[in-house]
Short mmCIF file of C-alpha atoms and ligand atoms in Angstrom, two decimals:
data_model
loop_
_atom_site.label_atom_id
_atom_site.label_comp_id
_atom_site.label_asym_id
_atom_site.label_seq_id
_atom_site.Cartn_x
_atom_site.Cartn_y
_atom_site.Cartn_z
CA GLY A 289 -0.09 -0.03 0.07
CA THR A 290 1.06 3.50 -0.40
CA THR A 291 -0.80 4.95 2.71
CA LEU A 292 -0.77 3.98 6.33
CA GLY A 293 -4.41 2.69 6.14
CA ALA A 294 -4.24 0.90 2.94
CA SER A 295 -1.01 -0.80 4.13
CA ALA A 296 -2.34 -1.71 7.41
CA ALA A 297 -5.55 -3.27 5.85
CA GLU A 298 -3.69 -5.47 3.52
CA LYS A 299 -2.54 -6.92 6.71
CA GLY A 300 -6.07 -6.93 8.08
CA ARG A 301 -5.56 -4.11 10.67
CA TYR A 302 -6.56 -0.54 11.03
CA PHE A 303 -4.18 2.59 11.26
CA GLY A 304 -5.96 5.44 13.00
CA ALA A 305 -5.07 8.83 14.48
CA ALA A 306 -6.50 10.80 17.40
CA VAL A 307 -8.53 13.89 16.03
CA GLY A 308 -10.12 17.27 17.22
CA THR A 309 -13.09 18.66 15.83
CA TYR A 310 -11.46 22.37 16.03
CA LYS A 311 -8.95 21.28 13.33
CA PHE A 312 -11.64 20.30 10.73
CA ASN A 313 -11.51 23.62 9.01
CA ASP A 314 -7.69 23.19 8.57
CA SER A 315 -7.11 22.02 4.88
CA THR A 316 -3.49 20.78 5.52
CA TYR A 317 -4.75 18.63 8.42
CA MET A 318 -7.57 17.43 6.77
CA THR A 319 -5.73 16.26 3.66
CA VAL A 320 -3.34 14.21 5.63
CA LEU A 321 -6.28 12.80 7.80
CA ASN A 322 -8.49 11.74 4.95
CA ARG A 323 -5.46 10.42 2.85
CA GLU A 324 -3.60 8.51 5.28
CA PHE A 325 -6.00 6.96 8.12
CA ASN A 326 -8.95 4.45 7.95
CA SER A 327 -9.69 4.73 11.99
CA LEU A 328 -10.48 8.06 13.83
CA VAL A 329 -10.71 8.49 17.65
CA ALA A 330 -11.75 11.67 19.39
CA GLU A 331 -8.70 13.20 21.46
CA ASN A 332 -11.22 14.96 23.83
CA GLU A 333 -14.70 15.08 22.47
CA MET A 334 -16.07 11.75 23.71
CA LYS A 335 -14.97 11.97 27.34
CA TRP A 336 -17.28 12.41 30.52
CA ASP A 337 -16.66 16.15 30.73
CA ALA A 338 -17.59 16.72 27.02
CA THR A 339 -20.50 14.40 26.98
CA GLU A 340 -22.42 14.84 30.06
CA PRO A 341 -21.43 18.60 31.18
CA GLN A 342 -24.37 18.71 33.62
CA ARG A 343 -25.51 15.52 35.37
CA GLY A 344 -28.38 13.72 32.95
CA SER A 345 -27.66 16.31 30.55
CA PHE A 346 -25.73 14.93 27.41
CA SER A 347 -23.97 16.71 24.67
CA TYR A 348 -22.88 14.50 21.69
CA GLY A 349 -22.54 17.02 18.74
CA ALA A 350 -18.85 17.07 18.46
CA GLY A 351 -18.43 13.41 18.92
CA ASP A 352 -21.30 13.04 16.36
CA ARG A 353 -19.39 15.02 13.87
CA ILE A 354 -16.45 12.85 14.27
CA VAL A 355 -18.41 9.61 13.69
CA SER A 356 -20.05 11.07 10.46
CA HIS A 357 -16.93 12.06 9.09
CA ALA A 358 -15.24 8.66 9.73
CA ARG A 359 -18.32 7.06 8.36
CA SER A 360 -18.61 9.04 5.38
CA ARG A 361 -15.20 7.93 4.24
CA GLY A 362 -15.25 4.25 5.37
CA MET A 363 -13.38 4.64 8.43
CA SER A 364 -13.79 2.99 11.91
CA VAL A 365 -13.96 4.72 14.91
CA ARG A 366 -12.66 3.90 18.50
CA GLY A 367 -14.53 5.56 21.41
CA HIS A 368 -12.44 7.08 24.02
CA ALA A 369 -13.08 6.81 27.11
CA LEU A 370 -16.21 6.11 28.96
CA LEU A 371 -14.76 6.20 32.52
CA TRP A 372 -11.46 7.74 33.70
CA HIS A 373 -10.32 9.38 36.86
CA ALA A 374 -9.22 12.49 34.71
CA GLN A 375 -11.54 14.99 32.60
CA GLN A 376 -14.60 14.20 34.86
CA PRO A 377 -17.22 17.20 34.76
CA GLY A 378 -17.23 19.24 37.97
CA TRP A 379 -20.43 17.98 39.23
CA ALA A 380 -19.04 14.11 39.14
CA GLN A 381 -15.73 15.36 40.86
CA GLY A 382 -17.67 16.27 43.79
CA LEU A 383 -19.84 12.73 43.65
CA SER A 384 -18.91 9.73 46.14
CA GLY A 385 -20.07 6.41 47.06
CA GLY A 386 -23.18 5.23 45.78
CA ASP A 387 -24.20 8.39 44.21
CA LEU A 388 -21.16 8.37 42.04
CA ARG A 389 -21.42 4.78 41.19
CA ASN A 390 -25.01 5.27 39.76
CA ALA A 391 -23.82 8.41 38.02
CA ALA A 392 -20.99 6.59 36.24
CA ILE A 393 -22.91 3.45 35.34
CA ASN A 394 -25.51 5.70 33.61
CA HIS A 395 -22.94 7.68 31.89
CA VAL A 396 -21.60 4.44 30.43
CA THR A 397 -25.10 3.43 29.53
CA GLN A 398 -26.24 6.77 28.02
CA VAL A 399 -22.95 7.32 25.89
CA ALA A 400 -22.84 3.62 24.67
CA THR A 401 -26.31 3.66 23.62
CA HIS A 402 -26.06 6.83 21.77
CA PHE A 403 -23.35 5.66 19.62
CA ARG A 404 -24.68 1.92 19.69
CA GLY A 405 -23.42 0.30 16.34
CA GLN A 406 -20.95 3.06 15.19
CA ILE A 407 -18.14 2.07 17.38
CA HIS A 408 -15.62 -0.45 16.40
CA SER A 409 -13.99 -0.35 19.96
CA TRP A 410 -14.84 1.37 23.30
CA ASP A 411 -12.02 2.22 26.01
CA VAL A 412 -14.63 1.57 28.49
CA VAL A 413 -12.18 2.08 31.30
CA ASN A 414 -8.94 4.31 31.11
CA GLU A 415 -5.81 4.32 33.23
CA ALA A 416 -7.19 2.65 36.23
CA PHE A 417 -4.01 1.18 37.50
CA ALA A 418 -1.24 2.84 39.54
CA ASP A 419 2.06 3.63 38.13
CA GLY A 420 5.09 2.05 40.00
CA GLY A 421 5.69 -1.30 41.39
CA SER A 422 2.46 -1.96 43.24
CA GLY A 423 0.44 -3.48 40.41
CA GLY A 424 -2.54 -2.52 41.87
CA ARG A 425 -5.52 0.10 41.26
CA ARG A 426 -4.98 3.81 41.01
CA ASP A 427 -6.68 5.71 43.95
CA SER A 428 -9.41 7.81 42.54
CA ASN A 429 -13.09 8.67 43.29
CA LEU A 430 -14.32 5.97 41.13
CA GLN A 431 -11.86 3.40 42.83
CA ARG A 432 -13.30 4.25 46.00
CA THR A 433 -16.81 3.45 44.93
CA GLY A 434 -15.46 -0.44 45.16
CA ASN A 435 -13.15 -2.37 43.35
CA ASP A 436 -15.97 -3.96 41.24
CA TRP A 437 -16.46 -0.34 39.41
CA ILE A 438 -14.42 -1.92 36.59
CA GLU A 439 -16.45 -4.95 35.72
CA ALA A 440 -19.72 -2.97 36.34
CA ALA A 441 -18.46 -0.57 33.65
CA PHE A 442 -17.67 -3.49 31.26
CA ARG A 443 -21.20 -5.06 31.93
CA ALA A 444 -23.10 -1.78 31.47
CA ALA A 445 -21.42 -1.19 28.21
CA ARG A 446 -21.94 -4.73 26.80
CA ALA A 447 -25.58 -4.26 27.58
CA ALA A 448 -25.70 -0.90 25.78
CA ASP A 449 -23.54 -1.69 22.63
CA PRO A 450 -23.41 -5.36 22.23
CA GLY A 451 -21.69 -4.94 18.65
CA ALA A 452 -18.67 -2.63 20.30
CA LYS A 453 -15.37 -4.42 21.35
CA LEU A 454 -14.76 -3.32 25.06
CA CYS A 455 -11.26 -2.40 25.90
CA TYR A 456 -9.32 -1.57 28.84
CA ASN A 457 -6.62 1.02 28.02
CA ASP A 458 -3.61 2.24 29.94
CA TYR A 459 -0.13 3.93 29.57
CA ASN A 460 3.48 2.89 31.03
CA THR A 461 2.24 -0.78 29.77
CA ASP A 462 4.69 -0.80 27.02
CA GLY A 463 6.64 -3.95 28.20
CA ILE A 464 6.35 -6.48 30.90
CA ASN A 465 6.13 -4.80 34.15
CA ALA A 466 4.45 -4.60 37.38
CA LYS A 467 1.84 -2.29 36.00
CA SER A 468 1.11 -4.27 32.85
CA THR A 469 1.20 -7.45 35.03
CA GLY A 470 -1.39 -5.93 37.35
CA ILE A 471 -3.74 -5.35 34.41
CA TYR A 472 -2.97 -8.83 33.01
CA ASN A 473 -4.12 -10.43 36.17
CA MET A 474 -7.49 -8.39 35.93
CA VAL A 475 -8.23 -9.53 32.28
CA ARG A 476 -7.30 -13.08 33.18
CA ASP A 477 -9.85 -12.61 36.18
CA PHE A 478 -12.59 -11.15 33.93
CA LYS A 479 -12.09 -13.87 31.30
CA ALA A 480 -12.27 -16.51 34.16
CA ARG A 481 -15.44 -15.25 35.59
CA GLY A 482 -17.16 -14.08 32.05
CA VAL A 483 -16.93 -10.47 32.80
CA PRO A 484 -17.21 -8.92 29.13
CA ILE A 485 -13.81 -7.87 27.83
CA ASP A 486 -12.49 -8.14 24.37
CA CYS A 487 -9.54 -5.88 24.05
CA VAL A 488 -6.52 -4.33 25.85
CA GLY A 489 -5.29 -0.94 24.64
CA LEU A 490 -1.61 -0.12 25.10
CA GLN A 491 -1.49 3.42 24.79
CA SER A 492 2.41 3.30 23.85
CA HIS A 493 3.35 7.11 24.58
CA LEU A 494 7.09 6.23 24.14
CA GLY A 495 10.21 8.50 24.82
CA THR A 496 13.92 7.34 23.21
CA THR A 497 13.87 3.64 24.04
CA ILE A 498 11.41 0.88 23.87
CA ASP A 499 11.25 -2.11 26.12
CA SER A 500 12.66 -5.35 25.04
CA SER A 501 9.53 -7.04 25.83
CA TYR A 502 7.18 -4.83 23.98
CA GLN A 503 6.10 -7.42 21.43
CA ALA A 504 6.14 -10.58 24.25
CA ASN A 505 4.00 -8.27 26.25
CA ILE A 506 1.41 -8.01 23.42
CA GLN A 507 1.53 -11.62 22.90
CA ARG A 508 0.96 -12.38 26.58
CA PHE A 509 -2.57 -10.48 26.77
CA ALA A 510 -3.41 -12.03 23.15
CA ASP A 511 -2.64 -15.59 24.61
CA LEU A 512 -5.66 -14.73 27.53
CA GLY A 513 -8.12 -14.69 24.72
CA VAL A 514 -8.42 -10.71 24.19
CA ASP A 515 -7.41 -8.33 20.96
CA VAL A 516 -4.59 -5.91 21.60
CA GLN A 517 -4.79 -2.41 20.17
CA ILE A 518 -1.85 0.16 20.05
CA THR A 519 -4.10 2.94 20.93
CA GLU A 520 -2.20 6.37 21.87
CA LEU A 521 1.16 6.02 19.99
CA ASP A 522 3.75 9.00 19.79
CA VAL A 523 7.34 8.57 20.18
CA MET A 524 9.76 11.37 21.36
CA GLN A 525 12.10 12.68 18.41
CA GLY A 526 15.72 12.97 18.81
CA GLY A 527 16.54 9.42 19.72
CA ASN A 528 15.67 6.64 17.25
CA GLN A 529 11.89 7.75 16.64
CA ALA A 530 11.74 6.08 13.25
CA ASN A 531 13.33 2.87 14.64
CA ILE A 532 10.97 2.90 17.55
CA TYR A 533 8.00 3.51 15.36
CA ALA A 534 8.97 0.53 13.21
CA THR A 535 9.66 -1.68 16.01
CA VAL A 536 6.05 -0.97 17.42
CA THR A 537 4.45 -1.61 14.10
CA ARG A 538 6.42 -5.04 13.41
CA ALA A 539 5.79 -5.88 16.92
CA CYS A 540 1.83 -5.68 16.36
CA LEU A 541 1.96 -7.36 12.68
CA ALA A 542 3.86 -10.03 14.66
CA VAL A 543 0.84 -10.90 16.87
CA SER A 544 -2.21 -12.04 14.93
CA ARG A 545 -4.66 -10.49 17.90
CA CYS A 546 -2.92 -7.14 17.52
CA THR A 547 -5.85 -5.58 15.16
CA GLY A 548 -4.76 -2.10 14.87
CA ILE A 549 -2.46 0.98 15.75
CA THR A 550 -3.41 4.30 16.40
CA VAL A 551 -1.29 7.60 16.63
CA TRP A 552 -2.19 10.13 19.08
CA GLY A 553 -2.68 12.98 16.57
CA VAL A 554 -1.79 13.98 13.01
CA ARG A 555 1.12 16.45 12.75
CA ASP A 556 3.72 17.43 15.61
CA CYS A 557 1.96 20.60 15.89
CA ASP A 558 -1.50 18.88 16.74
CA SER A 559 0.18 16.77 19.86
CA TRP A 560 -0.21 17.18 23.44
CA ARG A 561 3.65 16.52 23.61
CA GLY A 562 4.61 19.66 22.05
CA SER A 563 8.23 20.10 21.46
CA ASP A 564 8.56 16.43 21.36
CA ASN A 565 7.77 16.28 17.98
CA ALA A 566 6.37 12.60 18.39
CA LEU A 567 4.11 12.30 15.49
CA LEU A 568 4.65 11.08 11.92
CA PHE A 569 3.95 14.43 9.98
CA ASP A 570 5.95 17.82 10.60
CA CYS A 571 3.56 20.84 11.15
CA ALA A 572 3.33 21.50 7.28
CA GLY A 573 1.92 18.09 6.97
CA ASN A 574 5.16 16.55 5.27
CA LYS A 575 5.90 13.05 5.82
CA LYS A 576 8.79 12.53 8.35
CA ALA A 577 11.30 9.64 8.35
CA ALA A 578 9.17 8.08 10.95
CA TYR A 579 6.35 7.88 8.58
CA ASN A 580 8.56 6.31 6.06
CA ALA A 581 9.59 3.67 8.55
CA VAL A 582 5.99 2.71 9.53
CA LEU A 583 5.08 2.51 5.94
CA ASP A 584 7.74 0.33 5.30
CA ALA A 585 7.09 -1.94 8.23
CA LEU A 586 3.23 -2.30 7.25
CA ASN A 587 4.41 -3.25 3.99
CA GLY A 588 6.73 -6.00 5.23
CA GLY A 589 9.98 -4.06 5.45
O1 G3I B 837 -11.39 23.24 25.24
C1 G3I B 837 -10.69 24.10 26.60
C2 G3I B 837 -10.52 25.30 26.07
O2 G3I B 837 -11.92 25.82 25.88
C3 G3I B 837 -9.80 26.20 26.85
O3 G3I B 837 -9.57 27.67 26.69
C4 G3I B 837 -8.19 25.52 27.27
C5 G3I B 837 -7.40 26.38 28.20
O4 G3I B 837 -6.65 25.43 28.64
O5 G3I B 837 -8.47 24.01 27.62
C6 G3I B 837 -9.05 23.51 26.57
O6 G3I B 837 -9.34 22.17 26.83
C7 G3I B 837 -8.08 21.31 26.94
C8 G3I B 837 -8.23 20.24 25.99
O7 G3I B 837 -7.27 19.39 26.06
C9 G3I B 837 -8.80 20.43 24.53
O8 G3I B 837 -7.45 20.93 23.96
C10 G3I B 837 -7.57 20.94 28.21
O9 G3I B 837 -7.28 22.12 28.84
C11 G3I B 837 -6.39 19.98 28.17
O10 G3I B 837 -6.32 19.53 29.75
C12 G3I B 837 -6.92 18.67 27.39
O11 G3I B 837 -5.80 18.03 27.38
C13 G3I B 837 -6.00 16.63 26.89
C14 G3I B 837 -5.59 15.63 27.85
O12 G3I B 837 -5.83 14.40 27.45
C15 G3I B 837 -6.59 15.85 29.24
O13 G3I B 837 -5.97 14.89 30.12
C16 G3I B 837 -5.12 16.23 25.60
O14 G3I B 837 -5.79 17.19 24.46
C17 G3I B 837 -5.02 15.00 25.15
O15 G3I B 837 -4.51 14.58 24.15
C18 G3I B 837 -4.88 14.15 26.45
O16 G3I B 837 -5.11 12.75 26.14
C19 G3I B 837 -4.77 11.59 26.94
C20 G3I B 837 -5.87 10.59 26.67
O17 G3I B 837 -7.20 11.01 26.83
C21 G3I B 837 -5.47 9.57 27.82
N1 G3I B 837 -4.22 9.03 27.76
C22 G3I B 837 -3.05 9.96 27.93
C23 G3I B 837 -3.30 11.20 26.76
C24 G3I B 837 -2.29 12.35 26.92
O18 G3I B 837 -2.22 13.02 27.94
#
């Protein structure tokens, strides 16, 4: 293939980008987006603060715009994210206990119902595990409603949109380490008890090195019977950016259950990582060396 999306499709996979509707009137941005990618995810527009700014009052305009753009061009859509400790609306930040649990599960049900049938994969729960060596859960208002909040969210999402793949998504999971092992144990437990989970998202916000167990980590999740998706890939420029991008791409292609890769933005200037210049296109929309490395890897190089 000659584009990321077409080359990934030849391998039975998608290649996506995170987008913001505030860039949809930028023609350089849209040219690259429409040419290269066959999957989109909202960088912010489907988060809790965006979709339920007041309790029980839902706002889907920006998310709908992303879905409609994707569908009109035959792109699939990742949904990000139903529940997360960050980017909660102010009203939810002030809740706790059973009241928060009810509000959270209602949020999952309402949003997944609204987008029912249009989402390839939902990040049902985002970033619920702690950094460091504990392998345990992150403290948050959601976690304080009880350890079963994650499975309750997955059950509600399955009931609302049975056709969407349901993912658990996190960062600093880019190799076999205490945090990814904590998630691995949760997924194994969910599969054993019949809690509905279909995929694990490895965000892959990377610096200038990549863990030597990156592919083995993908493989061990796949061996549990879930798909793996690389969900928020970006890599700091200045080290071996092109090589690291190619290594991630080859690792995903080497595991049959690694079904797609999403980069967390289009051009360097669109990225939350600012001067890291972490993406595949420069600010003028030109292909970088990292782009050529990914395309080559997708095409078997
Ligand atoms: O929209 C408001 C704007 O009205 C206001 O004037 C401006 C002033 O700060 O803020 C704007 O909102 C910002 C929003 O991005 C949209 O640009 C928020 O402040 C800013 O916090 C928010 O950052 C996002 C961040 O998640 C929030 O935690 C980034 O764009 C987004 O890339 C980032 O994405 C996360 C994933 O969801 C989860 N994994 C990590 C990843 C990177 O942090």
